[in-house]
Structure formats: C-alpha cells, structure tokens
Coordinates of C-alpha atoms and ligand atoms in Angstrom, one line a residue:
M1484 CA 41.5 -0.7 30.2
D1485 CA 39.4 -0.8 33.0
L1486 CA 35.9 -0.9 30.7
K1487 CA 33.5 -1.2 33.0
K1488 CA 34.7 3.0 34.1
L1489 CA 34.6 3.8 30.8
A1490 CA 31.4 2.6 30.5
S1491 CA 29.9 4.5 33.3
R1492 CA 32.1 7.5 31.8
L1493 CA 30.7 7.1 28.8
I1494 CA 27.3 6.0 29.6
P1495 CA 26.7 8.2 33.4
D1496 CA 23.3 7.3 33.8
E1497 CA 22.0 5.3 37.0
D1498 CA 18.9 4.3 36.5
L1499 CA 19.3 1.7 33.6
P1500 CA 17.3 -1.2 33.5
S1501 CA 19.3 -4.5 34.2
L1502 CA 19.3 -6.9 31.2
A1503 CA 18.0 -9.4 33.5
D1504 CA 15.0 -6.7 33.7
C1505 CA 14.4 -6.3 30.4
E1506 CA 14.4 -10.3 30.4
R1507 CA 11.5 -10.8 33.2
A1508 CA 9.5 -7.1 31.8
Y1509 CA 9.4 -8.9 28.0
P1510 CA 9.0 -12.2 28.6
P1511 CA 8.3 -15.0 25.4
R1512 CA 5.2 -14.7 24.5
D1513 CA 2.3 -17.3 25.3
L1514 CA 1.2 -18.4 21.7
P1515 CA 0.6 -21.8 19.9
E1516 CA 3.3 -23.1 18.6
G1517 CA 4.2 -22.2 15.2
A1518 CA 2.3 -18.9 15.4
E1519 CA 4.2 -16.1 13.7
V1520 CA 4.9 -12.7 15.6
T1521 CA 5.6 -9.5 13.0
R1522 CA 5.5 -6.1 12.9
L1523 CA 5.2 -3.4 11.0
A1524 CA 8.4 -1.2 11.8
P1525 CA 7.9 2.4 9.4
S1526 CA 10.0 5.2 10.2
P1527 CA 8.0 8.0 10.4
T1528 CA 10.2 9.8 7.7
G1529 CA 8.1 9.7 4.5
F1530 CA 4.6 8.8 3.9
I1531 CA 3.8 5.1 3.5
H1532 CA 3.5 3.7 0.0
L1533 CA 3.0 0.4 -2.4
G1534 CA 5.8 -0.6 -1.4
N1535 CA 5.3 -0.5 2.6
L1536 CA 1.7 -2.0 2.1
Y1537 CA 2.9 -4.8 0.4
S1538 CA 5.4 -6.1 3.1
A1539 CA 2.9 -5.0 5.9
L1540 CA 0.7 -7.5 4.2
A1541 CA 3.2 -10.3 4.0
D1542 CA 3.4 -9.4 7.7
E1543 CA -0.6 -9.3 8.5
R1544 CA -1.4 -12.7 6.8
A1545 CA 1.8 -14.4 8.3
A1546 CA 0.9 -13.4 11.7
H1547 CA -2.9 -13.9 11.2
T1548 CA -2.9 -17.3 9.4
T1549 CA -0.8 -18.9 12.6
G1550 CA -2.9 -17.2 15.4
G1551 CA 0.4 -14.7 16.1
V1552 CA 0.3 -11.4 16.3
F1553 CA 0.5 -8.5 14.1
Y1554 CA 1.9 -4.9 15.8
L1555 CA 3.3 -1.7 15.1
R1556 CA 6.4 0.0 16.0
I1557 CA 7.4 3.1 15.2
E1558 CA 11.0 3.7 14.7
D1559 CA 11.3 7.1 15.5
T1560 CA 15.5 7.6 15.9
D1561 CA 16.0 10.5 13.5
E1562 CA 14.2 13.5 14.3
K1563 CA 16.0 15.3 11.7
R1564 CA 14.3 13.4 9.1
K1565 CA 10.9 13.0 11.1
V1566 CA 7.7 14.4 8.9
E1567 CA 4.7 15.5 10.7
G1568 CA 1.4 13.6 10.3
A1569 CA 3.7 10.6 9.3
V1570 CA 2.4 7.9 12.4
E1571 CA -1.3 8.9 11.6
S1572 CA -1.2 8.5 7.6
V1573 CA 0.6 5.0 8.5
I1574 CA -2.3 3.9 11.0
R1575 CA -4.9 5.5 8.8
S1576 CA -4.3 4.0 5.4
L1577 CA -3.4 0.4 7.1
D1578 CA -7.1 0.6 8.3
Y1579 CA -8.2 1.8 4.7
F1580 CA -6.7 -1.1 3.2
G1581 CA -8.3 -3.5 6.0
L1582 CA -5.6 -4.5 7.9
R1583 CA -5.4 -4.7 11.1
F1584 CA -2.9 -4.9 14.4
D1585 CA -3.3 -6.1 17.2
E1586 CA -1.2 -4.3 19.3
G1587 CA 1.3 -1.2 18.8
A1588 CA 2.0 2.5 18.7
E1589 CA -1.5 4.4 19.0
I1590 CA -3.8 0.7 19.7
D1591 CA -5.4 1.2 23.0
G1592 CA -6.1 -2.0 25.6
E1593 CA -3.0 -4.3 26.6
N1594 CA 0.5 -3.0 25.0
A1595 CA 2.2 -5.2 27.4
Y1596 CA 5.5 -5.1 24.8
G1597 CA 5.9 -1.1 24.5
P1598 CA 6.3 1.0 24.4
Y1599 CA 6.2 1.0 20.5
Y1600 CA 8.1 4.0 19.8
Q1601 CA 11.4 3.5 20.1
R1602 CA 12.5 7.2 21.5
R1603 CA 10.5 6.0 24.4
R1604 CA 13.1 3.0 24.8
A1605 CA 16.0 4.8 25.4
Q1606 CA 17.0 3.4 28.4
I1607 CA 16.5 -0.2 27.2
Y1608 CA 19.4 0.7 24.3
R1609 CA 21.3 2.2 26.5
A1610 CA 21.7 -0.6 28.8
F1611 CA 22.6 -3.0 26.4
A1612 CA 25.0 -0.3 25.1
K1613 CA 26.9 0.0 28.2
D1614 CA 27.1 -4.0 28.8
L1615 CA 28.6 -3.8 25.1
L1616 CA 31.3 -1.1 26.2
E1617 CA 31.6 -3.2 29.3
R1618 CA 32.7 -6.3 27.6
G1619 CA 34.9 -4.5 25.6
L1620 CA 32.4 -5.1 22.3
A1621 CA 32.0 -1.6 21.9
Y1622 CA 33.9 1.7 22.3
P1623 CA 33.7 5.4 21.6
C1624 CA 34.5 7.4 18.2
F1625 CA 35.6 10.5 18.0
C1626 CA 35.8 10.6 14.5
T1627 CA 34.0 14.2 13.1
E1628 CA 32.0 14.6 9.7
D1629 CA 34.9 15.6 7.8
E1630 CA 37.2 12.7 9.0
L1631 CA 35.1 9.7 7.9
N1632 CA 34.1 11.9 5.1
E1633 CA 38.0 12.1 3.9
T1634 CA 38.2 8.5 4.7
R1635 CA 35.1 8.0 2.1
R1636 CA 36.9 9.4 -0.5
V1637 CA 40.2 7.5 0.3
Q1638 CA 37.9 4.4 0.0
T1639 CA 35.8 5.5 -3.3
E1640 CA 39.3 6.6 -4.9
N1641 CA 40.7 2.9 -4.1
K1642 CA 37.9 1.2 -5.5
E1643 CA 37.4 -0.4 -1.9
I1644 CA 34.4 -0.5 0.4
T1645 CA 33.5 2.1 2.2
G1646 CA 32.7 2.3 5.6
Y1647 CA 34.3 1.9 9.2
Y1648 CA 36.6 -1.1 9.4
G1649 CA 40.0 -2.3 9.3
K1650 CA 42.4 -0.1 9.1
Y1651 CA 40.1 3.2 8.7
A1652 CA 38.5 2.0 12.4
K1653 CA 40.3 4.9 13.8
C1654 CA 39.4 5.3 17.0
R1655 CA 38.8 1.4 17.3
G1656 CA 42.3 0.7 18.9
L1657 CA 42.8 4.6 21.0
S1658 CA 44.5 3.8 24.3
E1659 CA 42.8 4.7 27.4
E1660 CA 44.7 7.6 28.0
Q1661 CA 43.7 9.5 24.4
I1662 CA 39.6 8.3 25.3
Y1663 CA 40.0 10.2 28.8
K1664 CA 42.0 12.8 27.0
N1665 CA 39.1 13.6 24.2
L1666 CA 36.2 13.1 26.9
D1667 CA 37.9 15.6 29.5
A1668 CA 38.3 18.0 26.3
G1669 CA 34.5 17.6 25.8
M1670 CA 34.7 15.8 22.2
P1671 CA 31.4 14.7 21.0
F1672 CA 31.4 11.1 20.5
V1673 CA 29.3 7.9 19.2
I1674 CA 29.6 4.6 20.3
R1675 CA 30.5 2.1 17.6
L1676 CA 29.8 -1.8 17.4
K1677 CA 33.5 -3.7 17.9
S1678 CA 33.1 -5.8 15.0
Q1679 CA 34.0 -9.6 15.4
G1680 CA 33.3 -10.3 11.7
D1681 CA 35.6 -11.5 9.1
V1682 CA 34.6 -10.2 5.6
S1683 CA 36.6 -13.6 3.8
V1684 CA 33.8 -15.6 5.5
K1685 CA 30.9 -16.8 4.1
H1686 CA 27.6 -18.5 5.7
S1687 CA 24.5 -19.8 3.9
F1688 CA 21.9 -17.8 5.4
R1689 CA 18.1 -19.4 5.0
D1690 CA 15.6 -16.5 4.2
A1691 CA 11.8 -16.9 4.9
I1692 CA 11.3 -16.1 1.2
K1693 CA 14.1 -15.8 -0.9
G1694 CA 15.0 -19.6 0.1
S1695 CA 18.7 -19.9 0.7
I1696 CA 21.2 -17.4 0.1
T1697 CA 24.8 -16.6 1.1
V1698 CA 25.7 -14.2 3.4
T1699 CA 29.2 -12.8 4.3
E1700 CA 30.4 -11.8 7.6
N1701 CA 30.1 -8.2 9.2
D1702 CA 33.8 -6.1 9.6
Q1703 CA 32.0 -2.7 9.9
D1704 CA 32.2 -1.4 13.3
V1705 CA 28.9 0.4 12.9
V1706 CA 27.1 3.1 15.0
I1707 CA 25.1 1.6 17.7
L1708 CA 24.3 5.0 19.7
K1709 CA 24.6 8.4 18.0
S1710 CA 25.8 11.5 19.7
D1711 CA 23.2 12.7 21.2
G1712 CA 23.1 9.0 22.8
I1713 CA 19.7 8.0 20.3
P1714 CA 20.3 4.3 18.9
T1715 CA 20.9 3.6 15.1
Y1716 CA 18.1 1.4 13.5
H1717 CA 20.5 -1.4 13.0
F1718 CA 20.9 -1.3 17.2
A1719 CA 17.3 -0.6 17.9
H1720 CA 15.4 -3.0 15.6
A1721 CA 18.0 -6.1 17.4
I1722 CA 16.8 -5.2 20.5
D1723 CA 13.3 -4.1 20.0
D1724 CA 12.5 -7.5 18.1
H1725 CA 14.1 -9.3 20.9
F1726 CA 12.3 -7.9 23.3
M1727 CA 8.5 -7.7 21.4
R1728 CA 9.2 -11.3 20.8
T1729 CA 9.3 -10.9 16.8
T1730 CA 9.8 -14.6 15.3
L1731 CA 9.4 -13.9 11.8
V1732 CA 11.1 -10.2 10.2
I1733 CA 9.5 -9.3 7.1
R1734 CA 10.8 -6.5 5.1
G1735 CA 11.8 -5.0 1.9
E1736 CA 14.7 -6.5 0.1
E1737 CA 16.7 -3.3 0.6
W1738 CA 17.5 -4.5 3.8
L1739 CA 19.4 -7.7 2.5
S1740 CA 22.8 -5.9 2.3
S1741 CA 22.3 -4.4 6.5
L1742 CA 21.5 -8.5 7.0
P1743 CA 25.6 -9.1 8.0
I1744 CA 25.8 -6.5 10.8
H1745 CA 22.4 -7.4 11.9
I1746 CA 23.2 -11.2 12.3
E1747 CA 26.6 -9.7 14.4
L1748 CA 24.7 -7.5 16.4
F1749 CA 21.9 -10.9 17.6
K1750 CA 25.2 -12.4 18.3
V1751 CA 26.9 -9.7 20.0
L1752 CA 23.8 -8.9 22.2
G1753 CA 23.4 -12.4 22.8
F1754 CA 19.9 -12.9 21.5
P1755 CA 18.4 -16.1 19.2
L1756 CA 18.1 -14.4 15.7
P1757 CA 14.7 -13.8 14.4
R1758 CA 13.8 -15.4 10.1
Y1759 CA 13.8 -12.6 8.6
G1760 CA 12.0 -12.6 4.8
H1761 CA 13.2 -10.0 2.8
T1762 CA 10.5 -9.2 -0.1
C1763 CA 11.3 -7.8 -3.2
S1764 CA 11.6 -4.5 -4.9
L1765 CA 7.7 -3.4 -6.7
M1766 CA 8.8 -3.3 -10.5
K1767 CA 6.6 -2.2 -13.6
V1768 CA 7.5 -2.3 -17.1
D1769 CA 8.2 1.0 -19.1
G1770 CA 9.0 1.0 -22.9
G1771 CA 10.0 -2.7 -22.7
T1772 CA 12.0 -2.9 -20.1
K1773 CA 11.3 -3.6 -16.2
R1774 CA 12.5 -0.9 -13.6
K1775 CA 11.6 0.0 -10.1
L1776 CA 8.7 2.0 -9.0
S1777 CA 9.9 5.1 -8.4
K1778 CA 8.2 8.3 -6.3
R1779 CA 9.5 11.1 -8.5
K1780 CA 8.0 9.0 -12.1
D1781 CA 5.1 7.4 -10.7
P1782 CA 2.4 8.5 -8.7
E1783 CA 0.7 4.6 -8.2
L1784 CA 3.9 4.0 -6.1
S1785 CA 1.7 6.4 -3.7
L1786 CA -1.1 4.8 -1.5
D1787 CA -2.8 8.2 -1.5
F1788 CA -3.1 7.6 -5.2
Y1789 CA -5.2 4.7 -5.0
R1790 CA -7.9 6.7 -2.3
A1791 CA -7.6 9.3 -4.8
A1792 CA -8.4 7.5 -7.9
G1793 CA -11.5 5.7 -5.7
Y1794 CA -9.9 2.5 -5.8
Y1795 CA -11.8 -0.3 -4.1
P1796 CA -9.5 -1.1 -1.0
A1797 CA -10.2 -4.9 -1.2
A1798 CA -9.2 -4.9 -4.6
V1799 CA -5.9 -3.2 -3.7
I1800 CA -5.2 -6.1 -1.4
K1801 CA -6.0 -9.1 -3.6
Y1802 CA -4.2 -7.6 -6.2
L1803 CA -1.2 -6.9 -4.4
M1804 CA -1.8 -11.0 -3.2
T1805 CA -1.6 -11.6 -6.9
I1806 CA 1.6 -9.8 -7.2
L1807 CA 2.6 -11.6 -3.7
N1808 CA 2.0 -15.3 -3.7
S1809 CA 2.2 -16.7 -7.3
N1810 CA -0.5 -19.4 -6.5
F1811 CA -2.7 -16.9 -5.5
E1812 CA -4.2 -16.2 -8.9
E1813 CA -5.2 -19.8 -9.5
W1814 CA -6.0 -20.2 -6.0
S1815 CA -9.1 -17.1 -6.5
A1816 CA -10.0 -18.6 -10.0
K1817 CA -11.2 -21.4 -8.0
N1818 CA -12.5 -20.2 -4.9
P1819 CA -14.3 -16.8 -6.5
E1820 CA -16.4 -16.8 -3.0
K1821 CA -14.1 -17.0 -0.8
D1822 CA -11.8 -14.1 1.0
Y1823 CA -8.2 -13.2 0.4
T1824 CA -7.8 -13.9 4.5
Q1825 CA -9.1 -18.0 3.6
F1826 CA -5.4 -18.4 1.0
P1827 CA -3.2 -20.9 2.8
F1828 CA -0.9 -18.3 2.9
S1829 CA 3.0 -19.1 3.0
G1830 CA 6.3 -17.2 2.7
T1831 CA 7.6 -20.6 0.9
T1832 CA 5.5 -19.3 -2.2
M1833 CA 5.8 -15.6 -2.1
C1834 CA 7.5 -13.6 -4.8
K1835 CA 11.2 -13.8 -4.8
S1836 CA 12.7 -11.6 -7.6
V1837 CA 10.1 -9.3 -9.6
A1838 CA 7.5 -8.2 -7.8
L1839 CA 5.5 -6.2 -10.9
C1840 CA 3.0 -4.0 -11.2
D1841 CA 0.1 -3.6 -14.0
L1842 CA -2.1 -1.0 -13.2
D1843 CA -4.5 -2.7 -15.7
K1844 CA -4.6 -6.1 -13.8
L1845 CA -5.6 -3.8 -10.8
N1846 CA -8.7 -2.3 -12.8
D1847 CA -9.3 -5.8 -13.4
V1848 CA -9.1 -7.3 -9.9
S1849 CA -10.6 -3.7 -9.2
R1850 CA -14.1 -4.0 -11.9
D1851 CA -14.5 -7.9 -10.9
E1852 CA -14.4 -6.7 -6.9
L1853 CA -16.9 -4.3 -7.4
A1854 CA -19.6 -7.0 -9.7
K1855 CA -19.8 -8.7 -6.0
L1856 CA -21.4 -5.6 -4.5
S1857 CA -25.0 -5.2 -3.8
P1858 CA -26.2 -1.4 -5.2
E1859 CA -26.3 -0.5 -1.4
E1860 CA -22.9 -1.9 -0.6
T1861 CA -21.9 0.5 -4.2
Y1862 CA -23.9 3.2 -2.7
V1863 CA -21.6 3.3 0.1
F1864 CA -18.4 3.0 -1.3
L1865 CA -19.0 5.4 -4.2
R1866 CA -20.7 8.1 -1.7
T1867 CA -17.6 7.9 0.6
W1868 CA -15.3 8.9 -1.7
A1869 CA -17.6 11.5 -3.4
D1870 CA -17.8 12.8 0.5
E1871 CA -14.1 13.0 0.3
F1872 CA -12.6 13.8 -2.9
G1873 CA -15.6 14.6 -5.3
T1874 CA -17.6 18.0 -6.5
D1875 CA -20.6 19.8 -4.9
A1876 CA -22.5 18.0 -7.4
D1877 CA -21.5 15.0 -6.8
K1878 CA -22.4 15.0 -2.9
K1879 CA -25.8 16.5 -4.1
H1880 CA -26.0 13.5 -6.4
F1881 CA -25.5 11.2 -3.4
A1882 CA -28.1 13.0 -0.8
D1883 CA -30.6 11.3 -3.2
K1884 CA -30.2 8.0 -1.7
D1885 CA -33.2 5.9 -3.2
Y1886 CA -32.6 7.4 -6.3
M1887 CA -28.9 6.9 -6.7
I1888 CA -29.9 3.4 -5.3
S1889 CA -31.6 2.7 -8.4
V1890 CA -29.6 3.6 -10.7
L1891 CA -26.6 2.0 -9.2
A1892 CA -29.0 -0.9 -9.6
L1893 CA -29.6 -0.5 -13.0
V1894 CA -25.8 0.5 -13.8
T1895 CA -24.5 -2.3 -11.8
G1896 CA -27.1 -5.3 -13.2
A1897 CA -27.2 -6.3 -10.0
G1898 CA -29.9 -9.3 -9.7
Q1899 CA -29.9 -9.8 -13.4
K1900 CA -28.6 -13.1 -15.2
K1901 CA -25.4 -11.1 -16.0
R1902 CA -23.8 -8.4 -14.0
R1903 CA -21.9 -5.6 -15.9
K1904 CA -18.3 -5.1 -14.6
D1905 CA -18.7 -1.2 -15.8
I1906 CA -17.0 0.1 -12.6
V1907 CA -13.5 0.0 -12.0
R1908 CA -12.9 2.8 -8.9
A1909 CA -14.8 5.0 -7.1
E1910 CA -14.4 8.4 -9.6
Q1911 CA -14.5 6.6 -12.7
G1912 CA -18.2 4.9 -11.4
V1913 CA -19.4 8.7 -9.9
R1914 CA -18.5 9.8 -13.4
L1915 CA -20.5 6.5 -15.7
V1916 CA -23.4 8.1 -13.7
D1917 CA -23.5 11.7 -14.2
Y1918 CA -25.8 11.6 -17.0
F1919 CA -28.7 10.8 -14.4
F1920 CA -28.8 14.2 -13.5
D1921 CA -29.8 17.2 -15.4
D1922 CA -26.9 19.4 -13.3
T1923 CA -24.1 17.2 -15.0
F1924 CA -26.1 15.7 -18.5
A1925 CA -23.5 17.9 -20.6
P1926 CA -24.3 15.7 -24.0
E1927 CA -22.0 16.3 -27.1
Y1928 CA -24.6 14.3 -29.4
D1929 CA -22.7 12.3 -32.7
F1930 CA -25.5 10.7 -34.0
R1931 CA -24.6 8.5 -37.2
S1932 CA -28.1 8.7 -39.1
E1933 CA -28.9 11.2 -41.2
K1934 CA -30.5 14.3 -38.9
Q1935 CA -33.8 14.4 -40.5
A1936 CA -34.6 10.9 -39.7
V1937 CA -33.4 10.7 -36.4
R1938 CA -35.4 14.3 -35.7
A1939 CA -38.7 12.6 -36.9
M1940 CA -37.9 9.5 -34.4
L1941 CA -37.3 11.5 -31.9
T1942 CA -40.2 12.8 -32.3
G1943 CA -42.2 10.5 -33.2
F1944 CA -41.3 8.3 -30.5
A1945 CA -41.9 11.5 -27.5
A1946 CA -45.0 11.5 -28.5
I1947 CA -45.7 8.3 -27.9
Y1948 CA -44.2 7.3 -25.2
D1949 CA -45.5 6.4 -21.8
A1950 CA -43.3 6.2 -18.8
N1951 CA -45.8 3.0 -17.5
D1952 CA -45.2 1.0 -20.8
G1953 CA -43.4 -2.2 -19.9
N1954 CA -40.1 -3.5 -22.1
A1955 CA -42.2 -5.0 -24.6
E1956 CA -44.7 -2.5 -25.0
W1957 CA -41.7 0.4 -24.8
F1958 CA -40.0 -1.5 -28.2
E1959 CA -43.7 -1.7 -29.8
K1960 CA -43.5 1.9 -30.1
L1961 CA -40.0 2.1 -30.6
K1962 CA -40.4 -0.1 -33.7
L1963 CA -43.8 2.3 -34.5
A1964 CA -41.8 5.4 -34.4
A1965 CA -38.8 4.1 -36.0
G1966 CA -40.9 3.0 -39.2
K1967 CA -42.7 5.9 -39.1
A1968 CA -39.3 7.9 -39.2
G1969 CA -38.3 5.7 -42.6
F1970 CA -36.0 3.3 -40.1
A1971 CA -36.7 -0.6 -41.2
T1972 CA -39.2 -2.1 -38.4
D1973 CA -37.5 -5.5 -38.5
N1974 CA -33.9 -6.9 -39.4
A1975 CA -34.6 -8.8 -42.0
S1976 CA -36.3 -6.2 -44.5
Y1977 CA -33.2 -3.9 -43.6
K1978 CA -31.1 -6.5 -44.3
A1979 CA -32.4 -7.3 -47.4
S1980 CA -32.8 -3.9 -49.0
P1981 CA -30.8 -1.4 -46.3
E1982 CA -30.7 1.1 -49.1
S1983 CA -34.7 1.7 -48.5
F1984 CA -34.4 2.7 -44.8
S1985 CA -32.6 5.7 -42.8
G1986 CA -31.5 2.6 -40.7
S1987 CA -32.2 -0.3 -38.7
V1988 CA -34.5 -0.4 -35.9
S1989 CA -31.3 -0.7 -33.6
D1990 CA -29.4 2.6 -35.1
A1991 CA -33.5 3.9 -34.6
A1992 CA -33.3 2.9 -30.8
E1993 CA -29.2 4.3 -30.8
A1994 CA -30.3 7.5 -31.6
V1995 CA -32.8 7.7 -28.9
R1996 CA -30.2 6.3 -26.2
I1997 CA -28.2 9.6 -27.7
A1998 CA -30.7 11.5 -27.2
V1999 CA -31.4 10.4 -23.5
T2000 CA -28.6 9.5 -22.0
G2001 CA -25.5 11.2 -24.4
S2002 CA -23.8 7.9 -25.6
P2003 CA -24.2 5.1 -28.0
N2004 CA -23.6 3.0 -24.9
S2005 CA -25.6 2.2 -21.9
P2006 CA -27.5 -0.1 -20.2
D2007 CA -30.9 -0.9 -20.8
L2008 CA -32.4 2.4 -22.1
C2009 CA -36.2 1.3 -21.5
T2010 CA -35.3 1.2 -17.6
I2011 CA -32.8 4.5 -17.9
M2012 CA -35.6 6.3 -19.4
R2013 CA -37.7 5.0 -16.3
I2014 CA -35.4 5.9 -13.5
L2015 CA -35.5 9.4 -15.2
G2016 CA -39.3 9.9 -15.4
A2017 CA -41.5 11.3 -18.3
E2018 CA -40.4 14.7 -18.0
R2019 CA -36.6 14.5 -18.1
S2020 CA -36.5 12.0 -20.7
L2021 CA -39.0 14.0 -23.2
A2022 CA -37.2 17.1 -22.2
R2023 CA -34.1 15.7 -23.9
M2024 CA -35.3 14.1 -26.6
A2025 CA -36.8 17.5 -27.6
R2026 CA -33.3 19.1 -27.1
A2027 CA -31.4 17.0 -29.1
A2028 CA -34.0 17.1 -31.6
E2029 CA -33.8 20.6 -31.6
S2030 CA -30.2 20.7 -32.1
L2031 CA -30.8 19.1 -35.0
Q2032 CA -32.3 21.8 -37.0
Ligands
LIG3008 N1 12.3 1.6 9.6 C1 12.7 0.8 8.9 C2 12.0 1.1 7.7 O1 12.0 2.0 7.7 C3 12.4 -0.8 9.1 C4 12.7 -1.5 8.4 C5 12.6 -3.0 9.3 O2 11.9 -3.3 9.2 O3 13.1 -3.4 9.6 O4 12.3 1.0 6.5

C-alpha cells in the first residue's frame, strides 16, 4: 500500500509543520537539574472541584519546590461537552486558593510553549497523525456509531474486554481498494492507532506517587483523530506533554486505566515518556463505610462550597496538604510559624491509596489558621466574604471599619495571652458578631435564675453602670448589684448555703451577659459593654428586664 499517498488523501493539509520544526519551536527547557515541569490540564467540560484542586496542589508543589514550572493547559478538544465559563472558573478558583501558574492559558507574558488551548494546536496534532499514517502505525476507520455499539454489545455478552482491538478492529485490515472506495463514497472516518501491543505482556512501572505498579500492554486501536479532524485527549496530551516539556504528569487515579495507551502513544511518537504520578480519589466516611466523594451527594466536592461558606483559602490548602502528605501534619505541628510552602514536599510521601476528607478536620485547621490573623486581617477576610455573599445588613456592619475592628479584636482575643478560636469560617464569623449591631441583635432570652432576681439584677446594675469604669470597678459594681438582688457576692458564702441566695455571682453576671449579648457565652462582658457603649448596653438591659414583667 502506498502509505504516503493514503496519508495525503486522509490529511491533505499542506501547511503542516514538520516534526523537526516542532522540536525546534519547543526546545527542551533551560532549567536546573531536578526542576519539575508540571501542568494542570483541565477539560472545560464542567466546574473544577476539590479533587482537581488536590492534584493541582501536588503539581504546584512539585514544580515550585524544585525551581520548575507549573502551567495551565486547556484541553478543549471536546466541543460538544464544553461549558461556558469553565476556563474562567478554573483560573479564578486557583487564584482564590493562592495557587499560581507560571505560564499557560490566559497568562500574560512570555508564553513560549503555547498556544495552551489544544484547539489552537490542531496543525501539530495533524502533522503527527499524518506521520503515523505514513509509517503504517495508524489507519482510517469507517465504522459507524451503530456498528461500534453492536461490537460493544457482543463483547459485553461474551464477557470480553470492550473496545476496538484484535478481531473486533474491523477496519484495521481494510484493503487499499476498499479504503479508497469508502473515501470516494464520502464516508466519514476517524484515524486510529494501529496498536503494536500485546495484552499478555505486563511491565512493571514506577508511578511517582503509587510506587511500583504493573501495567499491561495496550492492544486497543484507540482513536487519535476524530472525524472532525480534532484529536482525542489521549493523542493530544502526549504531543503536548512532550512539546511543553512536561517532566511529571500528576493526575487523578481514574487515568491509571489509560496509562497503557499513553505509554504506547509516546513510544510510537518517538517521545521519551514523562514521569506519571496518580493521586488517589477523595473519599469520605459515610455511615461507617468509605466511599468516593460524589458530585450529587456531597456539596463539599465543589470549590464554590468553600468560597460560599467562607473557608479561609489558606486553611483549605493546608487541609489538603494534610490529606496529600502523610507527614505534613507532624511537620506543621513542629513548625507552627512556617507556611505550607516551606514544607519539604515529595511525591513519595504522598497518599497512595485513600485520601480521606473530613470537614471536622478542616474546621479545626481553619480555626487555627484564622486565629493567626490580626483583627485587621480578619476584618479584610470577613468583609471580602460579606461583600460577595453577605446580607445588606452585613455589608452595612463592615462599613464601620473602626467599630468592627474593635469588635474583632475582642472576639479573636488578638494580643491577649490566649487567642480565642471561635471563628471557623467567614459566614459563621459574620453571624458571630451580629449581636454587636442593633439591627441584627435578636435575643431569645433564656435566663436560668429566678425572674424577679434577674430583673432586680438588671435594673440595679444598670443604675450604677459607668462605661468609664475599668474591669475591676465594673466587677465591684456587678457584685454590689448582685448582692442587692439576692445573689451571693462571693463563692464561699454561696457554696456554704446555696439555698439562701438567688444564685452565685457568676449567675448574676450571666444574667447581664444574656441581656446584653443574647447568649450565656461570650468574650469579656465588660469590654463588650464598653464597645457597645453605655446607651446601647443600658437599653438592652432595660429591654431584657421588661421581658420579665
Ligand atoms: N483533560 C483531562 C481532565 O480534565 C486531564 C487529564 C490529565 O491530567 O492528563 O481530566
């Protein structure tokens, strides 16, 4: 068969680059020894989720801990499944979580290895497909969708591996005459790899994350160019990873089953194989068993969930690092002041089998991370959330910056011996300070002491309260009012005969706390009253006392 002639008939383009042109246009990168070139290569067919962020973090760390390059390539070969806005969502999400690309789609500056949208690289893929045709390593296939479905049905019925291989590869052995007859008849065709592999041969393969695994040779004649002349993911990624000079491909373990195909494609294309590392799937415990996180059942798989709930981005990353690397948590505990970027990242310590997600764990990490922020930083974080997701009232509260910062200084315990860790995420943090504002102060009083005594305590204390008092004077006055209202003024006398009193001095303080904040738990009450101001504090005590009439 005249393969050159056939290749030109199937791919008639005259302006294709030569293979040597491509090698020259995308030369090996000039990077230090050991530097990794990694990529995030999303298909814009849906929105990026926690699993993608997890792999992206591994890619980013692998590149940036070795002085390498982390780039973004958009695998947009599937036009039918394209989702508007998906590329922007990837870029915005990674930016939100602080992961930075060095080059790639939509990144300004020197983009020497681009274009980074696969649709814009069609000529390169066609040049290589043509070369495979000329070398007899690819062939046209005219099978229709119906024929392929029928083959699959037979294979499934016979409990055989499905696909286009061996005796099922009907077009693999077409005669030259038949091929031209089909072409002359205008029959649509795809180009398939003419696999040289043998499934009875197994090789051991070193996965950069999972370690030694066994890989069976590929014998599937996979499609490399679809009928519209656009490549499949398998073919395009091999060519791109070669010419973008990727050294390490980190991707989800759902791609492990395609690895044999990829190994063969690199081989027939004459490219050295990059290293591959397959990350494990994100799982969660559900009703005593572990299962994969699912789009349908688990809102926490979506990255928007974390933004909307106001998780602190650095906390989500730190939490992912904990799942990703078995030794990160210990390192982090030993180096509390260090940033995750200082962690000596290595693929070999990455999780190999089950990456277990747990929101309680994330909440703990988040609480700790937020407790490191200054009141000003906390303000910026909460305000950013409120601007996008908050109510009108929230936005109004944040407009009074000085007042809010004094509230946050108290609520976070910044500058005090022991930091409070009450804020877990922005949404909850914003709700936590609602009681400092009259428009959102909606107490449901639940006084535990006897009504009359509480009323007497509130009116008595209101009468002598002075916002200029320091903590000690404030407490003296509180005790004075407590005594007059029938509460014990010291613990010893209360303990000696509790029945003689309406309650202890802490019960009296609790009554004031509930009146002023709506809750029996709060930071330092004297400071709260000072921040609220005398007028507002007294009005709240009066309102509570009235409710007890
Ligand atoms: N485009 C593929 C995806 O979105 C990328 C797989 C890979 O990283 O090689 O899943």
